[in-house]
CSV table of C-alpha atoms in Angstrom, one decimal:
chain,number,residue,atom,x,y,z
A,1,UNK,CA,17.4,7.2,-2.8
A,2,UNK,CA,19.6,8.7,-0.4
A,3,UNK,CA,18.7,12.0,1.1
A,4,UNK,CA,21.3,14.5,0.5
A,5,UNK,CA,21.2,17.8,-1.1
A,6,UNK,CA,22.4,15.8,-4.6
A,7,UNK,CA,19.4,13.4,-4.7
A,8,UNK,CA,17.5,16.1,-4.0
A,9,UNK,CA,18.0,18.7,-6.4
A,10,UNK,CA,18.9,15.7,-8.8
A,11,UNK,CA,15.0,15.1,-8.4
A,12,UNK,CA,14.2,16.9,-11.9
A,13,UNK,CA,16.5,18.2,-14.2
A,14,UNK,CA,18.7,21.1,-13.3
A,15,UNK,CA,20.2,24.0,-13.4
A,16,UNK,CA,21.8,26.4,-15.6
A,17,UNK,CA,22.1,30.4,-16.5
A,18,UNK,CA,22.7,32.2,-20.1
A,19,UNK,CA,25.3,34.8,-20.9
A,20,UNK,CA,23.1,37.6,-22.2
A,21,UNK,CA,25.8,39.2,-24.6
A,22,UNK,CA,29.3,38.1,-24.5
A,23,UNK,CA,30.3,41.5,-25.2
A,24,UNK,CA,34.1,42.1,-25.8
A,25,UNK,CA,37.5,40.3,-25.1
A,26,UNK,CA,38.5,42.5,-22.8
A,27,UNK,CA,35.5,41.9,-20.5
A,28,UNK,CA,35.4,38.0,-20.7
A,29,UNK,CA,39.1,38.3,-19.7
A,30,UNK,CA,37.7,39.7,-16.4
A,31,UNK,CA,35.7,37.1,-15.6
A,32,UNK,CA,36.6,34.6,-12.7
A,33,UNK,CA,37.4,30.9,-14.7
A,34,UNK,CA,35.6,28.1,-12.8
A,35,UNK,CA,36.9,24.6,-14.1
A,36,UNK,CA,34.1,22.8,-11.3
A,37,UNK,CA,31.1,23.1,-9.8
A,38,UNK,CA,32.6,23.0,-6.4
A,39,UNK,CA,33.9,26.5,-7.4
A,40,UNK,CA,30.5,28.1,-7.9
A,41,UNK,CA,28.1,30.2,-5.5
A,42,UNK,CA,26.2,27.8,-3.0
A,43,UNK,CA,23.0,30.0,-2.0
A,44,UNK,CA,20.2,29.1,0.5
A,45,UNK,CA,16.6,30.2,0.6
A,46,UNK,CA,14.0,29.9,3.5
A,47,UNK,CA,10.8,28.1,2.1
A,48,UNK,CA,7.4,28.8,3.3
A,49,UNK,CA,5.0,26.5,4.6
A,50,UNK,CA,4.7,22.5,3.7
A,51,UNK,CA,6.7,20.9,0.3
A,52,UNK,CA,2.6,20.2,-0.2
A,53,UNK,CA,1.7,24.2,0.0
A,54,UNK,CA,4.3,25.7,-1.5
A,55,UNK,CA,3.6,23.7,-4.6
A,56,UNK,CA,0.3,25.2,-5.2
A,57,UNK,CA,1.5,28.6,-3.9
A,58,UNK,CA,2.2,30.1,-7.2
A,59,UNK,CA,2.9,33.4,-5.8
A,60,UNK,CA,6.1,32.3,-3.8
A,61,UNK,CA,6.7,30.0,-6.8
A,62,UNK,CA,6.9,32.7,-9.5
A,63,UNK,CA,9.1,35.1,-6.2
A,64,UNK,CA,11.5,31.9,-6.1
A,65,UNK,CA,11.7,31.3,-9.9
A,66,UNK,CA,12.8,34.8,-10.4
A,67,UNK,CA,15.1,34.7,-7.9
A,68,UNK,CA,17.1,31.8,-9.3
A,69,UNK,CA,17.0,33.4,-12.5
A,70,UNK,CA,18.8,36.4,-11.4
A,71,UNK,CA,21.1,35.1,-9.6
A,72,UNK,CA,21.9,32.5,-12.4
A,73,UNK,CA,22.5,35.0,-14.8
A,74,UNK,CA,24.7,37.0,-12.5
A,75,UNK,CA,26.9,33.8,-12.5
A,76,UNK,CA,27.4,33.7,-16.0
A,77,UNK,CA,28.0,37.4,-16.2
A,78,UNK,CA,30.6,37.0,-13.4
A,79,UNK,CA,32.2,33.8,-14.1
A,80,UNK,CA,33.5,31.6,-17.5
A,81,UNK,CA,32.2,28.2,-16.5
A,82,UNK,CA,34.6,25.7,-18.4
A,83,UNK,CA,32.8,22.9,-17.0
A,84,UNK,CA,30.6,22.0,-19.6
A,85,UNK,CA,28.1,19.6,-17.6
A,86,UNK,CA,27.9,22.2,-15.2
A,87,UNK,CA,27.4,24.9,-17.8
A,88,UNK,CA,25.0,22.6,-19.5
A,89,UNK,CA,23.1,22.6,-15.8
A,90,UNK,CA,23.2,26.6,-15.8
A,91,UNK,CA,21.4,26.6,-19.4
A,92,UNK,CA,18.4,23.3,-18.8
A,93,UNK,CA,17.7,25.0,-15.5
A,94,UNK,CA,17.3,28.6,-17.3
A,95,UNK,CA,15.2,27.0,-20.2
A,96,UNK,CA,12.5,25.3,-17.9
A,97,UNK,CA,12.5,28.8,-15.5
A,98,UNK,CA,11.8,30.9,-18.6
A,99,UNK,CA,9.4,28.4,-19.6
A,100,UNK,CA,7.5,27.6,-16.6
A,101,UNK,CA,7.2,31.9,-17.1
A,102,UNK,CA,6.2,31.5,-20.3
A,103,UNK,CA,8.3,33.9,-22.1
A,104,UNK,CA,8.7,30.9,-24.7
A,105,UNK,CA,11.3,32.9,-26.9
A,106,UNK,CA,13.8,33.4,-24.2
A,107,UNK,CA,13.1,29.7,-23.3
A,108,UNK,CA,14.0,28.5,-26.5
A,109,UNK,CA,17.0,30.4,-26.7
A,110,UNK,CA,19.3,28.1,-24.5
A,111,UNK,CA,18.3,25.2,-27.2
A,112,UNK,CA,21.5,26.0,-29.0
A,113,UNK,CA,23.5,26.6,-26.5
A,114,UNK,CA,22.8,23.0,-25.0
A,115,UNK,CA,22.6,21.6,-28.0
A,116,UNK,CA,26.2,22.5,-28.6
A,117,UNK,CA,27.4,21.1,-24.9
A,118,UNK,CA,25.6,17.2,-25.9
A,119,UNK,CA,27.8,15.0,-26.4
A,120,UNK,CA,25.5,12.0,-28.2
A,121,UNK,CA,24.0,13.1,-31.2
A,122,UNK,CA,20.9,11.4,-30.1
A,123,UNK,CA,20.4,13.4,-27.2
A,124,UNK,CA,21.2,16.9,-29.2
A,125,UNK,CA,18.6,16.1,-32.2
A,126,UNK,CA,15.8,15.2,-29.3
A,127,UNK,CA,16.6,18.2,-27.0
A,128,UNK,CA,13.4,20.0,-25.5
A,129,UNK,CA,11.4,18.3,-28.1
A,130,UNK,CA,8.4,18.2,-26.4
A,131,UNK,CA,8.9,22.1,-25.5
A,132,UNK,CA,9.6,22.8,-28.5
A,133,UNK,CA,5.9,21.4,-30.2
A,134,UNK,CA,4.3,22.8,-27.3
A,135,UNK,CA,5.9,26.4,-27.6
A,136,UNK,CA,5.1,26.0,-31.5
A,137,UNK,CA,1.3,25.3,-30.7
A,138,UNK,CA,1.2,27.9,-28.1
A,139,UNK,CA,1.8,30.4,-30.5
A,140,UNK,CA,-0.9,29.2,-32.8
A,141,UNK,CA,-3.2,28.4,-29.9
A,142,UNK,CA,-3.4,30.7,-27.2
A,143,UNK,CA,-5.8,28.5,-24.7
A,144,UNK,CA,-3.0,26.0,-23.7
A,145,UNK,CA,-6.7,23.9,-22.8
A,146,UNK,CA,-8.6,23.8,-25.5
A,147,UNK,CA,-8.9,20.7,-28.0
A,148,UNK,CA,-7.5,22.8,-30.8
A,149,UNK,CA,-4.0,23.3,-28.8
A,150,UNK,CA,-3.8,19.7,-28.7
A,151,UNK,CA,-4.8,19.0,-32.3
A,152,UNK,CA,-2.0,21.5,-32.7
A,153,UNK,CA,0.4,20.1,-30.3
A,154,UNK,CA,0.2,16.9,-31.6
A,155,UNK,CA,0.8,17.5,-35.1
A,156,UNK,CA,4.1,19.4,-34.2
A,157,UNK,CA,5.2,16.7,-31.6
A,158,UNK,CA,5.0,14.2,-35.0
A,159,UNK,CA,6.6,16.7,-37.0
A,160,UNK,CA,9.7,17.3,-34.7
A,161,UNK,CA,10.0,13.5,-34.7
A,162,UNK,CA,9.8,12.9,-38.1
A,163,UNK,CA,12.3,15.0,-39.4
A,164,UNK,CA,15.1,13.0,-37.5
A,165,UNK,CA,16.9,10.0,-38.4
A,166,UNK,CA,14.8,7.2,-36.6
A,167,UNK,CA,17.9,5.3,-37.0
A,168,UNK,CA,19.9,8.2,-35.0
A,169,UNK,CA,17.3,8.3,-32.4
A,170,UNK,CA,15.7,4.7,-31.6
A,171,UNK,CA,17.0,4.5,-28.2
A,172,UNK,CA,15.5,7.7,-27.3
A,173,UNK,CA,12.2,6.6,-28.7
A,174,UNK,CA,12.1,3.5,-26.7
A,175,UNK,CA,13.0,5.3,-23.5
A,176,UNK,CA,9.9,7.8,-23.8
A,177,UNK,CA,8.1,5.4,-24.3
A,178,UNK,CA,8.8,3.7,-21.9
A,179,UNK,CA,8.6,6.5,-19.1
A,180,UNK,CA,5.4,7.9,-21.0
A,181,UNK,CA,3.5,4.8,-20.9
A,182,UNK,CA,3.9,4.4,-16.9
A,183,UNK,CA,2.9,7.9,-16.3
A,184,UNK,CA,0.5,8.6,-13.5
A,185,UNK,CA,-0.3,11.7,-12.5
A,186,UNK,CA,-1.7,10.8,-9.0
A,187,UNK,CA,2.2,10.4,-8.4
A,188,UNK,CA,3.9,12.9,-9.1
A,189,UNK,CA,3.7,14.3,-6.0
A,190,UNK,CA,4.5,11.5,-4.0
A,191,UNK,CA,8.2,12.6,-3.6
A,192,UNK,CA,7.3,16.0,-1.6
A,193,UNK,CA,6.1,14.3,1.4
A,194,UNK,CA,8.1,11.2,1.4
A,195,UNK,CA,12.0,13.1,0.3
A,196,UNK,CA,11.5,16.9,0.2
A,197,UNK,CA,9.6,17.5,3.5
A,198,UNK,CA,11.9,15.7,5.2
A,199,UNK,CA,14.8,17.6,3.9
A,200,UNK,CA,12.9,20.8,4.9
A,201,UNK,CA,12.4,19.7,8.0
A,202,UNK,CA,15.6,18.7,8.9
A,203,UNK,CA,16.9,21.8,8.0
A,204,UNK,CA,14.4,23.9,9.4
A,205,UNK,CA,13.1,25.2,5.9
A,206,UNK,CA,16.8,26.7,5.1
A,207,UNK,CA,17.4,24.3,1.8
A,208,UNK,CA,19.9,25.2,-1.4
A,209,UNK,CA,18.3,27.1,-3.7
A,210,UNK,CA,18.6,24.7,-6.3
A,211,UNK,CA,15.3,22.6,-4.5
A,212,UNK,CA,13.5,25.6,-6.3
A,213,UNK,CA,13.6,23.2,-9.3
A,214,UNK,CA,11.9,20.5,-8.3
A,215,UNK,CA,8.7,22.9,-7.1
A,216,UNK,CA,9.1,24.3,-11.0
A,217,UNK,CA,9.2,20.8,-12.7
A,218,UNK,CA,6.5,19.3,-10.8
A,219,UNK,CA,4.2,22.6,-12.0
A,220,UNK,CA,5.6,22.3,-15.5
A,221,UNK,CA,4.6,18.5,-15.4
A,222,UNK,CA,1.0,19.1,-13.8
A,223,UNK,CA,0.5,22.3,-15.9
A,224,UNK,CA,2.4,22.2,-19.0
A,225,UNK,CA,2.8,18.2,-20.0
A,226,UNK,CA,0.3,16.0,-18.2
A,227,UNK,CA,-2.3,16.4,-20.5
A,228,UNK,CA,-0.2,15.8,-23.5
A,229,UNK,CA,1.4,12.5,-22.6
A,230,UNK,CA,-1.8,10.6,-24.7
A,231,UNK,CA,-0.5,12.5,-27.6
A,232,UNK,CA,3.3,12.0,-27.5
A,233,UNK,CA,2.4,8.1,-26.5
A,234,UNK,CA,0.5,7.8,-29.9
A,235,UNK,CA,3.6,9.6,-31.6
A,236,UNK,CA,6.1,7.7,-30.5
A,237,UNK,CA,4.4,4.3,-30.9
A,238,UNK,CA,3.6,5.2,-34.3
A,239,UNK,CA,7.2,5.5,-35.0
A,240,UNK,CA,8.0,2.7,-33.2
A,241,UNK,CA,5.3,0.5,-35.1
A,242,UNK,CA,6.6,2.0,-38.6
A,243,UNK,CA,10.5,1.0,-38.2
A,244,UNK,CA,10.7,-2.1,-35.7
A,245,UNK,CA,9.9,-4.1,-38.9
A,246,UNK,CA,13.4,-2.4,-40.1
A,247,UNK,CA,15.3,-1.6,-37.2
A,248,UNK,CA,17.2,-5.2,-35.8
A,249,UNK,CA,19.1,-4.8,-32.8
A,250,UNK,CA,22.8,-6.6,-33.6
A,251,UNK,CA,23.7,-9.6,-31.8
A,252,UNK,CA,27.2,-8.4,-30.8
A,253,UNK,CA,28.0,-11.3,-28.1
A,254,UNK,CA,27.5,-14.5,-29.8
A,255,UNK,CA,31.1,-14.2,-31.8
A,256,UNK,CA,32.4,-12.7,-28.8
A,257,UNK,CA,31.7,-15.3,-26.3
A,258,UNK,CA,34.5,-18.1,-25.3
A,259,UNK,CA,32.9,-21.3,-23.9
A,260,UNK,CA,35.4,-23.4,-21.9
A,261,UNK,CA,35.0,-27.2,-20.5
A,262,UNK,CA,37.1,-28.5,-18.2
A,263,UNK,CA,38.7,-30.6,-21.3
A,264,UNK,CA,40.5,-27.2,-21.8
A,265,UNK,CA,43.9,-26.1,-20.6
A,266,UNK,CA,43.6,-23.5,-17.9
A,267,UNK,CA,44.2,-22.7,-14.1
A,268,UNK,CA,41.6,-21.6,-11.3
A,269,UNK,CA,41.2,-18.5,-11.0
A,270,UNK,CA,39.6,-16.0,-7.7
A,271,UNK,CA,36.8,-13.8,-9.3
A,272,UNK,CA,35.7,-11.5,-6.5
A,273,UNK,CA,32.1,-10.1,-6.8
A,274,UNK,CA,31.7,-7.0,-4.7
A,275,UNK,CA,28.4,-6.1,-5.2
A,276,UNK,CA,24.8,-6.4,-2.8
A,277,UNK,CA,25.1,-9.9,-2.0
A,278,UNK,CA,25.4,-12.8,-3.8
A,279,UNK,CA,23.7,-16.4,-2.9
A,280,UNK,CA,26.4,-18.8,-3.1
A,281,UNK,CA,23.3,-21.7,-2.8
A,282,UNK,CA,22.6,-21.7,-6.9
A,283,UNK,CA,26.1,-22.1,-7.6
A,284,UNK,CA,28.3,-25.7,-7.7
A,285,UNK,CA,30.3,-25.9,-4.7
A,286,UNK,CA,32.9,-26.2,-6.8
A,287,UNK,CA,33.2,-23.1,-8.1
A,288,UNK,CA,33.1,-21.1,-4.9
A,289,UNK,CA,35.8,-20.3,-3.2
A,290,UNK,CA,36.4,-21.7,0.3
A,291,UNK,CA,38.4,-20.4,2.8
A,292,UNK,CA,39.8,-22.4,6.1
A,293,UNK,CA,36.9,-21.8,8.0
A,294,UNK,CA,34.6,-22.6,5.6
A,295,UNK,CA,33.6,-19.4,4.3
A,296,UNK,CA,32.7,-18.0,0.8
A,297,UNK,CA,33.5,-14.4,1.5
A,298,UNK,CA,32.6,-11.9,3.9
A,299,UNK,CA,29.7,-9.0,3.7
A,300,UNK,CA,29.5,-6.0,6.0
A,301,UNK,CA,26.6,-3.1,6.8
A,302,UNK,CA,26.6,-0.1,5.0
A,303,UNK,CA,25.7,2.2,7.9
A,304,UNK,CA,27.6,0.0,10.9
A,305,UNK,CA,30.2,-2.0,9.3
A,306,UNK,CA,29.4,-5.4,10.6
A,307,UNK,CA,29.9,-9.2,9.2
A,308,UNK,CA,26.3,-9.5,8.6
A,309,UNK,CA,26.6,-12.3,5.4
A,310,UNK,CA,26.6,-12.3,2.1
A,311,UNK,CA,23.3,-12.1,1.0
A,312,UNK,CA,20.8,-9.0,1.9
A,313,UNK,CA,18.7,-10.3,4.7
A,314,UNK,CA,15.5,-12.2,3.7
A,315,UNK,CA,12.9,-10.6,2.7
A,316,UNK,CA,10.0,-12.4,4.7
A,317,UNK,CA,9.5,-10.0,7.2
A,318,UNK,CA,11.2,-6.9,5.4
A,319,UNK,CA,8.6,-6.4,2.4
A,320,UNK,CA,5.0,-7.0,2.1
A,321,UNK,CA,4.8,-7.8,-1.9
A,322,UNK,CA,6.0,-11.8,-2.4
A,323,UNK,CA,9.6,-11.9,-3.6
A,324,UNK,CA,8.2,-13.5,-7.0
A,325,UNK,CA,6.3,-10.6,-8.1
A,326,UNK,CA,8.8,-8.1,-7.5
A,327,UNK,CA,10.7,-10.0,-9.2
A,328,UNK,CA,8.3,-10.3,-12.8
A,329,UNK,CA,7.9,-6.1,-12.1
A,330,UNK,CA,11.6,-5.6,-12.0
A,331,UNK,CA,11.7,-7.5,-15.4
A,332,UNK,CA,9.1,-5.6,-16.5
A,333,UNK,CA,11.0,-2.6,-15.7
A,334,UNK,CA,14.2,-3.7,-17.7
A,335,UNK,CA,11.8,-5.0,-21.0
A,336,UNK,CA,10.7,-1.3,-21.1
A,337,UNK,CA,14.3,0.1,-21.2
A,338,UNK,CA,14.8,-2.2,-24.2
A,339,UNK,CA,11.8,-1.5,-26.0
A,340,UNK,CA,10.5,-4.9,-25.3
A,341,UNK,CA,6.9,-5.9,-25.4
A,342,UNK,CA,6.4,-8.8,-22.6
A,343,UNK,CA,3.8,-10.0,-20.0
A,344,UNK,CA,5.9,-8.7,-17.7
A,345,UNK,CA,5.9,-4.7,-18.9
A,346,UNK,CA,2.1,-5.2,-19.1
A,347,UNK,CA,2.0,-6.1,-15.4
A,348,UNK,CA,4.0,-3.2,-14.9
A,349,UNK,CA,2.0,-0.4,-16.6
A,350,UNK,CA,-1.4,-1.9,-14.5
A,351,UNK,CA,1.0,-1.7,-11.1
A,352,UNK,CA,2.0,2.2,-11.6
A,353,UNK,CA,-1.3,3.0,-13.6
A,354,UNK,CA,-2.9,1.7,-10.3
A,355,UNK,CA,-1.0,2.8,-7.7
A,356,UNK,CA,-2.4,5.7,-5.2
A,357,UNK,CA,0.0,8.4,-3.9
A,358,UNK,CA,0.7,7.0,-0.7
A,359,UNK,CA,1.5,4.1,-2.2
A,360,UNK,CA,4.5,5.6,-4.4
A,361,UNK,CA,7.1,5.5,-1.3
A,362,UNK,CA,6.9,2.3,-0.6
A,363,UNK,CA,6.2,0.6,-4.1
A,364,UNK,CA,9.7,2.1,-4.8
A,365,UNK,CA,11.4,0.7,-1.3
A,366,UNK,CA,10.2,-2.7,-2.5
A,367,UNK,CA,11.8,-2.2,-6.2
A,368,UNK,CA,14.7,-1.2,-4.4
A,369,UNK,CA,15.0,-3.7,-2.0
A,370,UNK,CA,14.3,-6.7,-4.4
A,371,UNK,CA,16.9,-4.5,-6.7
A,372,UNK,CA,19.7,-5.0,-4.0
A,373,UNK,CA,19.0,-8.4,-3.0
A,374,UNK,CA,19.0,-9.7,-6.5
A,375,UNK,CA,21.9,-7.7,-7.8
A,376,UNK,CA,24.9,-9.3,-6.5
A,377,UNK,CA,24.0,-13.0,-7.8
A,378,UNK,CA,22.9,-11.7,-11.4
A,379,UNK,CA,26.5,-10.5,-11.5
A,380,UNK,CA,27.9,-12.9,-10.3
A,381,UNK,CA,26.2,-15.5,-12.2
A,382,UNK,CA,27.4,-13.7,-15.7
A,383,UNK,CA,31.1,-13.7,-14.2
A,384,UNK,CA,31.0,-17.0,-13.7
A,385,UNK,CA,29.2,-18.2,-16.8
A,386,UNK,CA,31.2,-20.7,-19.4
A,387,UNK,CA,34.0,-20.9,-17.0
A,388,UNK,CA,35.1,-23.4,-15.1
A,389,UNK,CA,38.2,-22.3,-13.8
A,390,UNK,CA,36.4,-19.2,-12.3
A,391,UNK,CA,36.2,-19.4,-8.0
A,392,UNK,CA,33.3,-17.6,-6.8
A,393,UNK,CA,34.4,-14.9,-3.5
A,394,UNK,CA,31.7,-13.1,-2.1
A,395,UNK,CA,32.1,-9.6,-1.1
A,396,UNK,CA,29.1,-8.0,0.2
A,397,UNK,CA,28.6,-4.4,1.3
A,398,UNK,CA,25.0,-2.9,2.0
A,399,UNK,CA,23.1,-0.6,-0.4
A,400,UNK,CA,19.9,1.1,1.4
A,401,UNK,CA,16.9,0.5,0.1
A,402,UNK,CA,14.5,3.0,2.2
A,403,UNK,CA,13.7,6.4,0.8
A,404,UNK,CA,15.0,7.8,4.3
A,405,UNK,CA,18.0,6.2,5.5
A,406,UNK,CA,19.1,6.3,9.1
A,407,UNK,CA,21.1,9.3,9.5
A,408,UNK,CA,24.8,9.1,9.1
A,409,UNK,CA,26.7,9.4,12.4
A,410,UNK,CA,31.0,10.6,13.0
A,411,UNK,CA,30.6,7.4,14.7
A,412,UNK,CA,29.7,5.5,12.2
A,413,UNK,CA,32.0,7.2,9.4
């Protein structure tokens, strides 16, 4: 992940403000009109002690918190955002502040609002679910710890769900499920020592106020959702259980794919993959392009801009876990976004169930890493696939895998 202010605050969810009133036409006419987020406020704040400190200091938390709040609803007061993923940002960032507050009611009251901004109508019937059941049980239940909250929680949670569409919404399913069932709370702070205190440092604890955020969601996540993750893991494999018997994904491809032999009229032609790297060794020579000297293509660094091949370098010597099992876990990782039961996602919930916090950074470099060396020839390999005719030219540029990159340079630019 690359370490600039957009990865950061990109870390949770962000960042939005509500209108309170739109009062008259007259007085929206007065309002600046921003069409990009470029065009908006940039604020900094100065952040007290260590990522690790500040988020257990819930005094500066709740100080920062309100801080963005005001000064999120002064922008909507003051400007007409026409942007709507930026406006969408103002009104998710306002929802989890109120919430993290608990003033539930003004938290719910940006539902709407960024209901009416979502696009997919899968993503507007699911919005703040979760919230939404625990809001619902809070007011029911006022000890947010007690078994009965949960009883509560839970039978809202399932109530929410099944009310919409599973048809609508199966995608969504399988992607919580997904994310719920590899949840471990011993990580969640893993990314304030390894990204955020780096970026404080750096900048000499002067960071965008937007970082705020990620404190907030982290608090929200120990605080407000870890213990309910059992719960919304036995809803949503309920519903999954009830409707896969039902629900067939549609083979789409098979009438859409063209085989071709060489029996068939055509003419070569170049397919250049420019990608992470591509090893030209699985592929017939015969359907890589050649050039005069021999070679397949030409690759370069990322940071210095050097022929360095076309493949990412080997990984003896540049990860400790075998290439093999990275390999099964980044399977793994893909059978869970499809809703896919293997051997392979089992591996992977025992891996993250598993690992220890300072472990987290570099589990993720390895993913990463086996990510970018494998990329480029899995592309390539479905560009070529069927055709004869196609000629295989490498083009290779460098992704970086580490969670801190080296710093970019004028030089290098």
């Amino acid at each position: 992940m690359k370490k600039n202010l957009k990865s950061i605050v990109l870390i949770f969810p962000l960042i939005l403000c509500f209108l309170f009133g739109l009062g008259s036409a007259s007085l929206l006419a007065q309002k600046t009109i921003i069409t990009k987020a470029d065009d908006l406020p940039r604020r900094s704040i100065t952040l007290k002690g260590k990522a690790t400190e500040i988020v257990e200091d819930y005094a500066q938390l709740n100080s920062l918190n309100d801080a963005l709040i005001k000064n999120l609803e002064e922008d909507l007061n003051k400007f007409e955002i026409q942007d709507k993923s930026t406006l969408k940002g103002y009104y998710e960032t306002l929802m989890l502040a109120y919430f993290f507050k608990n003033n539930y009611d003004k938290a719910l009251s940006f539902i709407p609002l960024i209901e009416e901004l979502t696009d997919k109508q899968s993503e507007r019937l699911t919005t703040a679910l979760s919230m939404r059941a625990h809001i619902a049980a809070a007011k029911k239940v006022k000890d947010t710890k007690s078994e009965a909250f949960l009883k509560a929680f839970a039978e809202e949670y399932a109530t929410l769900w099944g009310a919409i569409p599973y048809q609508e919404v199966k995608e969504i399913v399988a992607q919580n499920r997904g994310q719920l069932s590899l949840f471990n709370p011993n990580l969640i702070t893993s990314s304030l020592d390894a990204q955020i205190q780096p970026f404080m440092d750096n900048n000499k604890g002067i960071v965008p106020e937007g970082i705020v955020m990620n404190f907030i969601g982290i608090r929200i996540t120990l605080d407000k959702r870890a213990s309910l993750v059992p719960e919304m893991l036995k809803t949503l494999d309920a519903l999954y259980e009830k409707n896969k018997s039902t629900v067939s994904k549609k083979d789409i491809w098979t009438e859409r794919d063209v085989v071709l032999t060489q029996d068939d009229k055509g003419t070569e032609v170049l397919v250049a993959i420019w990608d992470s790297g591509t090893d030209v060794s699985v592929f017939p020579k015969e359907a890589l392009y050649t050039d005069k000297k021999g070679k397949n293509g030409v690759g370069y660094s990322l940071i210095n801009f050097k022929n360095d091949g076309l493949l990412l370098e080997n990984p003896a010597g540049k990860i400790k876990t075998d290439v093999k099992r990275l390999q099964l876990l980044n399977k793994g990782f893909m059978d869970l976004q499809a809703a896919i039961e293997s051997p392979e996602v089992q591996e992977v919930r025992k891996t993250i169930s598993g690992l220890k916090p300072e472990e987290a950074q570099v589990f993720q470099e390895e993913l990463s890493f086996y990510g970018n060396y494998s990329h480029g020839t899995h592309v390539a390999g479905i560009a070529l696939k069927d055709n004869p005719f196609a000629r295989l030219l490498v083009a290779r540029m460098g992704f970086e895998y580490r969670s801190l990159p080296p710093a970019h340079t004028l030089e290098n630019a």
